[in-house]
PDB file of C-alpha atoms in Angstrom:
ATOM      1  CA  GLY T 505       8.200 -35.761 -26.261  1.00 57.00           C
ATOM      2  CA  ALA T 506       6.308 -33.000 -27.510  1.00 81.00           C
ATOM      3  CA  GLY T 507       3.207 -31.326 -24.718  1.00 92.00           C
ATOM      4  CA  VAL T 508      -0.201 -29.655 -26.528  1.00 96.00           C
ATOM      5  CA  SER T 509       0.659 -26.310 -28.427  1.00 96.00           C
ATOM      6  CA  GLN T 510      -2.398 -24.293 -29.777  1.00 97.00           C
ATOM      7  CA  SER T 511      -1.340 -21.416 -31.924  1.00 97.00           C
ATOM      8  CA  PRO T 512      -1.728 -18.386 -30.910  1.00 97.00           C
ATOM      9  CA  SER T 513      -0.493 -17.719 -27.626  1.00 96.00           C
ATOM     10  CA  ASN T 514      -2.272 -14.883 -28.149  1.00 97.00           C
ATOM     11  CA  LYS T 515      -5.010 -13.073 -30.878  1.00 98.00           C
ATOM     12  CA  VAL T 516      -6.529  -9.243 -30.325  1.00 98.00           C
ATOM     13  CA  THR T 517      -9.420  -8.884 -32.485  1.00 98.00           C
ATOM     14  CA  GLU T 518     -11.712  -6.356 -33.405  1.00 97.00           C
ATOM     15  CA  LYS T 519     -15.952  -7.022 -32.080  1.00 97.00           C
ATOM     16  CA  GLY T 520     -17.558  -8.428 -34.895  1.00 98.00           C
ATOM     17  CA  LYS T 521     -14.716 -10.277 -36.881  1.00 98.00           C
ATOM     18  CA  ASP T 522     -14.426 -14.151 -37.442  1.00 98.00           C
ATOM     19  CA  VAL T 523     -11.194 -16.216 -35.143  1.00 98.00           C
ATOM     20  CA  GLU T 524      -9.766 -19.436 -35.498  1.00 98.00           C
ATOM     21  CA  LEU T 525      -7.678 -21.104 -32.012  1.00 98.00           C
ATOM     22  CA  ARG T 526      -5.872 -24.158 -33.083  1.00 98.00           C
ATOM     23  CA  CYS T 527      -4.771 -27.031 -31.340  1.00 97.00           C
ATOM     24  CA  ASP T 528      -2.554 -29.518 -31.677  1.00 96.00           C
ATOM     25  CA  PRO T 529      -2.493 -32.603 -29.726  1.00 95.00           C
ATOM     26  CA  ILE T 530      -0.207 -35.221 -27.972  1.00 94.00           C
ATOM     27  CA  SER T 531       0.399 -37.788 -31.004  1.00 92.00           C
ATOM     28  CA  GLY T 532      -0.905 -40.759 -30.218  1.00 89.00           C
ATOM     29  CA  HIS T 533      -4.233 -39.238 -27.937  1.00 91.00           C
ATOM     30  CA  THR T 534      -7.685 -40.123 -28.843  1.00 90.00           C
ATOM     31  CA  ALA T 535      -9.564 -37.667 -27.040  1.00 91.00           C
ATOM     32  CA  LEU T 536      -9.668 -33.920 -27.109  1.00 94.00           C
ATOM     33  CA  TYR T 537     -10.989 -31.032 -24.998  1.00 95.00           C
ATOM     34  CA  TRP T 538     -11.510 -27.734 -25.975  1.00 97.00           C
ATOM     35  CA  TYR T 539     -12.393 -25.513 -22.300  1.00 96.00           C
ATOM     36  CA  ARG T 540     -12.824 -21.581 -21.807  1.00 96.00           C
ATOM     37  CA  GLN T 541     -11.534 -19.759 -18.869  1.00 93.00           C
ATOM     38  CA  SER T 542     -12.299 -15.949 -18.103  1.00 89.00           C
ATOM     39  CA  LEU T 543     -10.558 -14.258 -15.685  1.00 80.00           C
ATOM     40  CA  GLY T 544     -10.756 -15.661 -12.583  1.00 73.00           C
ATOM     41  CA  GLN T 545     -12.702 -18.331 -13.220  1.00 77.00           C
ATOM     42  CA  GLY T 546     -12.428 -22.104 -13.462  1.00 81.00           C
ATOM     43  CA  LEU T 547     -12.385 -23.627 -16.668  1.00 90.00           C
ATOM     44  CA  GLU T 548     -16.087 -24.162 -18.381  1.00 92.00           C
ATOM     45  CA  PHE T 549     -15.932 -26.814 -21.028  1.00 92.00           C
ATOM     46  CA  LEU T 550     -17.106 -26.028 -24.429  1.00 95.00           C
ATOM     47  CA  ILE T 551     -16.544 -28.731 -26.426  1.00 94.00           C
ATOM     48  CA  TYR T 552     -15.046 -32.576 -26.891  1.00 92.00           C
ATOM     49  CA  PHE T 553     -14.472 -35.202 -29.665  1.00 92.00           C
ATOM     50  CA  GLN T 554     -13.338 -38.753 -28.958  1.00 89.00           C
ATOM     51  CA  GLY T 555     -12.196 -40.803 -32.242  1.00 84.00           C
ATOM     52  CA  ASN T 556     -14.537 -40.670 -35.165  1.00 83.00           C
ATOM     53  CA  SER T 557     -17.641 -40.239 -32.532  1.00 86.00           C
ATOM     54  CA  ALA T 558     -19.208 -37.307 -33.186  1.00 88.00           C
ATOM     55  CA  PRO T 559     -18.352 -34.894 -30.830  1.00 91.00           C
ATOM     56  CA  ASP T 560     -19.819 -33.357 -27.425  1.00 91.00           C
ATOM     57  CA  LYS T 561     -20.978 -29.904 -28.444  1.00 92.00           C
ATOM     58  CA  SER T 562     -23.207 -29.312 -24.972  1.00 91.00           C
ATOM     59  CA  GLY T 563     -21.174 -26.828 -23.877  1.00 92.00           C
ATOM     60  CA  LEU T 564     -20.684 -24.328 -26.590  1.00 95.00           C
ATOM     61  CA  PRO T 565     -22.252 -21.379 -25.431  1.00 94.00           C
ATOM     62  CA  SER T 566     -23.905 -20.566 -28.714  1.00 95.00           C
ATOM     63  CA  ASP T 567     -24.105 -20.891 -32.766  1.00 96.00           C
ATOM     64  CA  ARG T 568     -21.183 -18.385 -32.876  1.00 98.00           C
ATOM     65  CA  PHE T 569     -18.869 -21.563 -31.803  1.00 98.00           C
ATOM     66  CA  SER T 570     -18.091 -24.424 -33.975  1.00 97.00           C
ATOM     67  CA  ALA T 571     -15.142 -26.637 -33.751  1.00 97.00           C
ATOM     68  CA  GLU T 572     -13.738 -29.323 -36.291  1.00 95.00           C
ATOM     69  CA  ARG T 573     -11.016 -31.803 -35.480  1.00 94.00           C
ATOM     70  CA  THR T 574      -9.472 -32.921 -38.958  1.00 85.00           C
ATOM     71  CA  GLY T 575      -8.349 -36.278 -39.132  1.00 82.00           C
ATOM     72  CA  GLY T 576      -8.586 -37.408 -35.523  1.00 78.00           C
ATOM     73  CA  SER T 577      -5.816 -35.155 -35.097  1.00 91.00           C
ATOM     74  CA  VAL T 578      -5.583 -31.500 -35.150  1.00 95.00           C
ATOM     75  CA  SER T 579      -8.638 -29.435 -34.238  1.00 97.00           C
ATOM     76  CA  THR T 580      -9.769 -25.448 -34.806  1.00 97.00           C
ATOM     77  CA  LEU T 581     -11.922 -23.414 -32.497  1.00 98.00           C
ATOM     78  CA  THR T 582     -13.860 -21.046 -34.794  1.00 98.00           C
ATOM     79  CA  ILE T 583     -16.217 -17.791 -33.378  1.00 98.00           C
ATOM     80  CA  GLN T 584     -17.732 -16.018 -35.656  1.00 98.00           C
ATOM     81  CA  ARG T 585     -19.422 -12.599 -35.171  1.00 98.00           C
ATOM     82  CA  THR T 586     -16.787 -12.823 -31.862  1.00 98.00           C
ATOM     83  CA  GLN T 587     -18.434 -10.707 -29.291  1.00 97.00           C
ATOM     84  CA  GLN T 588     -16.693  -8.279 -26.153  1.00 96.00           C
ATOM     85  CA  GLU T 589     -18.161 -11.316 -23.445  1.00 94.00           C
ATOM     86  CA  ASP T 590     -15.777 -13.811 -26.232  1.00 96.00           C
ATOM     87  CA  SER T 591     -13.218 -12.352 -24.201  1.00 96.00           C
ATOM     88  CA  ALA T 592     -11.045 -15.355 -22.276  1.00 96.00           C
ATOM     89  CA  VAL T 593      -8.256 -17.592 -22.486  1.00 96.00           C
ATOM     90  CA  TYR T 594      -9.251 -21.135 -24.495  1.00 98.00           C
ATOM     91  CA  LEU T 595      -7.479 -23.891 -23.607  1.00 97.00           C
ATOM     92  CA  CYS T 596      -7.460 -27.135 -24.996  1.00 97.00           C
ATOM     93  CA  ALA T 597      -6.294 -30.317 -24.076  1.00 95.00           C
ATOM     94  CA  SER T 598      -5.913 -33.781 -25.076  1.00 94.00           C
ATOM     95  CA  SER T 599      -5.728 -37.568 -23.076  1.00 91.00           C
ATOM     96  CA  PRO T 600      -5.135 -40.971 -23.817  1.00 87.00           C
ATOM     97  CA  GLY T 601      -8.296 -41.739 -24.324  1.00 74.00           C
ATOM     98  CA  GLY T 602      -9.851 -45.406 -23.020  1.00 73.00           C
ATOM     99  CA  GLY T 603      -9.685 -46.452 -19.437  1.00 69.00           C
ATOM    100  CA  ARG T 604      -6.792 -42.915 -19.449  1.00 72.00           C
ATOM    101  CA  THR T 605      -9.665 -40.575 -20.636  1.00 71.00           C
ATOM    102  CA  TYR T 606      -9.426 -38.043 -17.319  1.00 76.00           C
ATOM    103  CA  GLU T 607      -5.422 -38.070 -17.398  1.00 81.00           C
ATOM    104  CA  GLN T 608      -5.861 -34.430 -19.675  1.00 89.00           C
ATOM    105  CA  TYR T 609      -2.837 -32.881 -20.794  1.00 92.00           C
ATOM    106  CA  PHE T 610      -3.470 -28.728 -21.475  1.00 94.00           C
ATOM    107  CA  GLY T 611      -2.152 -26.139 -23.887  1.00 96.00           C
ATOM    108  CA  PRO T 612      -0.237 -23.261 -22.667  1.00 95.00           C
ATOM    109  CA  GLY T 613      -3.695 -21.791 -24.300  1.00 96.00           C
ATOM    110  CA  THR T 614      -4.483 -18.969 -26.522  1.00 97.00           C
ATOM    111  CA  ARG T 615      -5.491 -15.276 -24.954  1.00 96.00           C
ATOM    112  CA  LEU T 616      -8.502 -13.801 -27.250  1.00 97.00           C
ATOM    113  CA  THR T 617      -9.381 -10.227 -26.424  1.00 97.00           C
ATOM    114  CA  VAL T 618     -12.355  -8.396 -28.498  1.00 97.00           C
ATOM    115  CA  THR T 619     -12.370  -4.778 -28.413  1.00 96.00           C
TER     116      THR T 619
ATOM    117  CA  GLY C1369     -13.806 -23.007  -0.123  1.00 35.00           C
ATOM    118  CA  GLU C1370     -16.168 -21.430  -2.842  1.00 36.00           C
ATOM    119  CA  SER C1371     -16.421 -17.781  -4.565  1.00 33.00           C
ATOM    120  CA  VAL C1372     -18.427 -15.905  -6.669  1.00 34.00           C
ATOM    121  CA  GLY C1373     -16.949 -13.952  -9.787  1.00 40.00           C
ATOM    122  CA  LEU C1374     -12.778 -12.232  -9.574  1.00 49.00           C
ATOM    123  CA  HIS C1375     -12.970 -13.047  -5.781  1.00 65.00           C
ATOM    124  CA  LEU C1376     -11.160 -16.829  -6.025  1.00 80.00           C
ATOM    125  CA  PRO C1377     -10.202 -18.107  -2.137  1.00 90.00           C
ATOM    126  CA  THR C1378      -6.665 -17.782  -1.176  1.00 92.00           C
ATOM    127  CA  LEU C1379      -4.283 -19.286   0.542  1.00 95.00           C
ATOM    128  CA  SER C1380      -0.818 -18.117   1.878  1.00 95.00           C
ATOM    129  CA  VAL C1381       1.349 -19.968   3.802  1.00 96.00           C
ATOM    130  CA  GLN C1382       5.034 -19.995   5.257  1.00 96.00           C
ATOM    131  CA  GLU C1383       7.620 -22.767   3.164  1.00 97.00           C
ATOM    132  CA  GLY C1384       7.748 -25.809   5.149  1.00 97.00           C
ATOM    133  CA  ASP C1385       4.362 -25.799   6.460  1.00 96.00           C
ATOM    134  CA  ASN C1386       1.708 -27.886   5.373  1.00 96.00           C
ATOM    135  CA  SER C1387      -1.249 -26.742   3.081  1.00 96.00           C
ATOM    136  CA  ILE C1388      -4.839 -27.308   2.707  1.00 97.00           C
ATOM    137  CA  ILE C1389      -7.208 -26.786  -0.429  1.00 96.00           C
ATOM    138  CA  ASN C1390     -10.846 -27.290  -0.068  1.00 95.00           C
ATOM    139  CA  CYS C1391     -13.194 -27.851  -2.707  1.00 94.00           C
ATOM    140  CA  ALA C1392     -17.196 -27.952  -2.124  1.00 93.00           C
ATOM    141  CA  TYR C1393     -18.500 -30.381  -5.063  1.00 91.00           C
ATOM    142  CA  SER C1394     -21.975 -29.667  -6.776  1.00 85.00           C
ATOM    143  CA  ASN C1395     -23.405 -33.126  -8.478  1.00 90.00           C
ATOM    144  CA  SER C1396     -23.549 -36.362  -6.293  1.00 90.00           C
ATOM    145  CA  ALA C1397     -23.510 -38.684  -9.444  1.00 90.00           C
ATOM    146  CA  SER C1398     -19.804 -38.022  -9.221  1.00 90.00           C
ATOM    147  CA  ASP C1399     -17.627 -40.673  -8.825  1.00 89.00           C
ATOM    148  CA  TYR C1400     -13.754 -39.519 -10.447  1.00 91.00           C
ATOM    149  CA  PHE C1401     -12.600 -36.222  -9.250  1.00 93.00           C
ATOM    150  CA  ILE C1402      -8.946 -34.300  -9.780  1.00 93.00           C
ATOM    151  CA  TRP C1403      -7.419 -32.084  -8.631  1.00 95.00           C
ATOM    152  CA  TYR C1404      -5.274 -29.326 -10.886  1.00 94.00           C
ATOM    153  CA  LYS C1405      -1.794 -26.239 -10.520  1.00 96.00           C
ATOM    154  CA  GLN C1406      -2.003 -23.598 -13.051  1.00 94.00           C
ATOM    155  CA  GLU C1407       0.693 -21.656 -12.710  1.00 94.00           C
ATOM    156  CA  SER C1408       0.670 -18.575 -13.995  1.00 90.00           C
ATOM    157  CA  GLY C1409       0.624 -18.371 -18.103  1.00 87.00           C
ATOM    158  CA  LYS C1410       0.553 -22.111 -18.052  1.00 90.00           C
ATOM    159  CA  GLY C1411      -2.538 -24.332 -18.974  1.00 91.00           C
ATOM    160  CA  PRO C1412      -3.730 -26.527 -15.887  1.00 93.00           C
ATOM    161  CA  GLN C1413      -1.338 -29.584 -14.529  1.00 93.00           C
ATOM    162  CA  PHE C1414      -2.550 -32.929 -13.080  1.00 90.00           C
ATOM    163  CA  ILE C1415      -1.969 -33.550  -9.777  1.00 93.00           C
ATOM    164  CA  ILE C1416      -3.779 -36.440  -8.688  1.00 94.00           C
ATOM    165  CA  ASP C1417      -6.933 -37.577  -8.444  1.00 92.00           C
ATOM    166  CA  ILE C1418      -9.238 -39.865  -6.768  1.00 94.00           C
ATOM    167  CA  ARG C1419     -12.206 -42.681  -7.576  1.00 92.00           C
ATOM    168  CA  SER C1420     -15.928 -42.677  -5.466  1.00 93.00           C
ATOM    169  CA  ASN C1421     -14.967 -45.607  -3.909  1.00 94.00           C
ATOM    170  CA  MET C1422     -11.939 -44.032  -2.244  1.00 95.00           C
ATOM    171  CA  ASP C1423     -11.822 -41.912   0.856  1.00 96.00           C
ATOM    172  CA  LYS C1424      -7.801 -41.205   0.754  1.00 97.00           C
ATOM    173  CA  ARG C1425      -5.509 -41.231  -1.679  1.00 97.00           C
ATOM    174  CA  GLN C1426      -1.431 -39.995  -1.163  1.00 97.00           C
ATOM    175  CA  GLY C1427       0.919 -39.049  -4.180  1.00 94.00           C
ATOM    176  CA  GLN C1428       4.583 -37.082  -3.448  1.00 93.00           C
ATOM    177  CA  ARG C1429       3.481 -34.573  -1.457  1.00 96.00           C
ATOM    178  CA  VAL C1430       0.337 -34.340  -1.745  1.00 97.00           C
ATOM    179  CA  THR C1431      -3.090 -36.067  -0.549  1.00 97.00           C
ATOM    180  CA  VAL C1432      -6.709 -35.877  -1.836  1.00 97.00           C
ATOM    181  CA  LEU C1433      -9.255 -36.601   1.003  1.00 97.00           C
ATOM    182  CA  LEU C1434     -13.003 -36.778  -0.162  1.00 96.00           C
ATOM    183  CA  ASN C1435     -16.726 -37.102   1.727  1.00 95.00           C
ATOM    184  CA  LYS C1436     -19.743 -37.699  -0.127  1.00 93.00           C
ATOM    185  CA  THR C1437     -21.440 -37.053   2.808  1.00 93.00           C
ATOM    186  CA  VAL C1438     -20.641 -33.449   2.585  1.00 93.00           C
ATOM    187  CA  LYS C1439     -19.487 -33.767  -1.011  1.00 93.00           C
ATOM    188  CA  HIS C1440     -15.900 -31.878  -0.442  1.00 94.00           C
ATOM    189  CA  LEU C1441     -12.896 -32.319  -0.868  1.00 95.00           C
ATOM    190  CA  SER C1442      -9.300 -31.268   0.463  1.00 96.00           C
ATOM    191  CA  LEU C1443      -5.658 -31.174  -1.407  1.00 97.00           C
ATOM    192  CA  GLN C1444      -2.929 -31.531   1.408  1.00 98.00           C
ATOM    193  CA  ILE C1445       0.132 -30.448   0.305  1.00 97.00           C
ATOM    194  CA  ALA C1446       3.610 -31.342   2.759  1.00 97.00           C
ATOM    195  CA  ALA C1447       6.367 -29.440   2.954  1.00 97.00           C
ATOM    196  CA  THR C1448       4.831 -26.065   0.577  1.00 97.00           C
ATOM    197  CA  GLN C1449       7.957 -24.944  -1.537  1.00 96.00           C
ATOM    198  CA  PRO C1450       7.783 -21.750  -3.066  1.00 95.00           C
ATOM    199  CA  GLY C1451       6.875 -23.678  -6.639  1.00 96.00           C
ATOM    200  CA  ASP C1452       3.697 -24.327  -5.215  1.00 97.00           C
ATOM    201  CA  SER C1453       2.556 -20.891  -5.487  1.00 97.00           C
ATOM    202  CA  ALA C1454      -0.285 -21.293  -7.981  1.00 96.00           C
ATOM    203  CA  VAL C1455      -3.832 -21.265  -8.696  1.00 95.00           C
ATOM    204  CA  TYR C1456      -5.304 -25.041  -7.908  1.00 96.00           C
ATOM    205  CA  PHE C1457      -8.920 -26.311  -9.395  1.00 93.00           C
ATOM    206  CA  CYS C1458     -10.570 -29.422  -8.337  1.00 94.00           C
ATOM    207  CA  ALA C1459     -12.930 -30.779 -10.792  1.00 92.00           C
ATOM    208  CA  GLU C1460     -15.644 -33.712 -10.971  1.00 92.00           C
ATOM    209  CA  ASN C1461     -16.385 -35.843 -13.735  1.00 87.00           C
ATOM    210  CA  GLY C1462     -20.984 -35.121 -12.981  1.00 84.00           C
ATOM    211  CA  GLY C1463     -21.237 -39.044 -13.582  1.00 81.00           C
ATOM    212  CA  THR C1464     -19.204 -38.699 -16.617  1.00 78.00           C
ATOM    213  CA  SER C1465     -17.987 -42.266 -18.350  1.00 70.00           C
ATOM    214  CA  TYR C1466     -15.813 -39.654 -20.638  1.00 71.00           C
ATOM    215  CA  GLY C1467     -13.303 -36.627 -19.876  1.00 73.00           C
ATOM    216  CA  LYS C1468     -15.946 -33.783 -19.916  1.00 82.00           C
ATOM    217  CA  LEU C1469     -14.632 -32.042 -16.002  1.00 87.00           C
ATOM    218  CA  THR C1470     -16.768 -29.321 -14.731  1.00 89.00           C
ATOM    219  CA  PHE C1471     -14.130 -27.252 -12.898  1.00 90.00           C
ATOM    220  CA  GLY C1472     -14.057 -25.478  -9.577  1.00 89.00           C
ATOM    221  CA  GLN C1473     -13.193 -21.651  -9.579  1.00 86.00           C
ATOM    222  CA  GLY C1474      -9.950 -22.312  -7.951  1.00 91.00           C
ATOM    223  CA  THR C1475      -7.862 -20.939  -4.522  1.00 94.00           C
ATOM    224  CA  ILE C1476      -4.914 -19.000  -5.021  1.00 95.00           C
ATOM    225  CA  LEU C1477      -1.885 -20.570  -3.280  1.00 97.00           C
ATOM    226  CA  THR C1478       1.205 -17.660  -1.708  1.00 96.00           C
ATOM    227  CA  VAL C1479       4.004 -19.978  -0.320  1.00 96.00           C
ATOM    228  CA  HIS C1480       6.511 -17.241   1.042  1.00 94.00           C
ATOM    229  CA  PRO C1481       9.683 -18.428   1.591  1.00 90.00           C
TER     230      PRO C1481
END
């Protein structure tokens, strides 16, 4: 079946511009996560959505970052007024939730470059 | 092992050898641990997990060992193959009841034919 998809795969933007990154989770998965991976680093948790519950935004690095999940499915991560330090690969993952919440299936990521 | 910045630990092995990748985790409240494999240009892929009430778990060609006393995890890969070449990450749940994971910085495994 289809896995997690993300778009665009690559995004180059100028400092100060806003960007939107999209994630399509696996159908039926109730939990969705965003992570950031800087060059040569592990993954940094950003935000978590579970069903209709309030999201856990504790990992968002600044108020320039926000995310939405519409209809319990597709999610958009928005970065306003991008800075060079925002350059990274942004990874989305989904999981079935419940007792299988740790089974996270990752998308291929969006590589963001801020010039 | 641990590293800082861009200098990830590396492990080079010959095809057919056994590989052992180590990870020191930080949060004593963590009760769930996962190993992920990440190939170049792809997202991480689940390999194996272990709960804190276990000290060993085996999968297909892989074994995870957990030592809670010293907060150490290891991933053993038997008969390593060139297709195993990737970056390997351990992750811990920090005691959370949902899937918020904290990842280590990773180890680069290179398998030579």
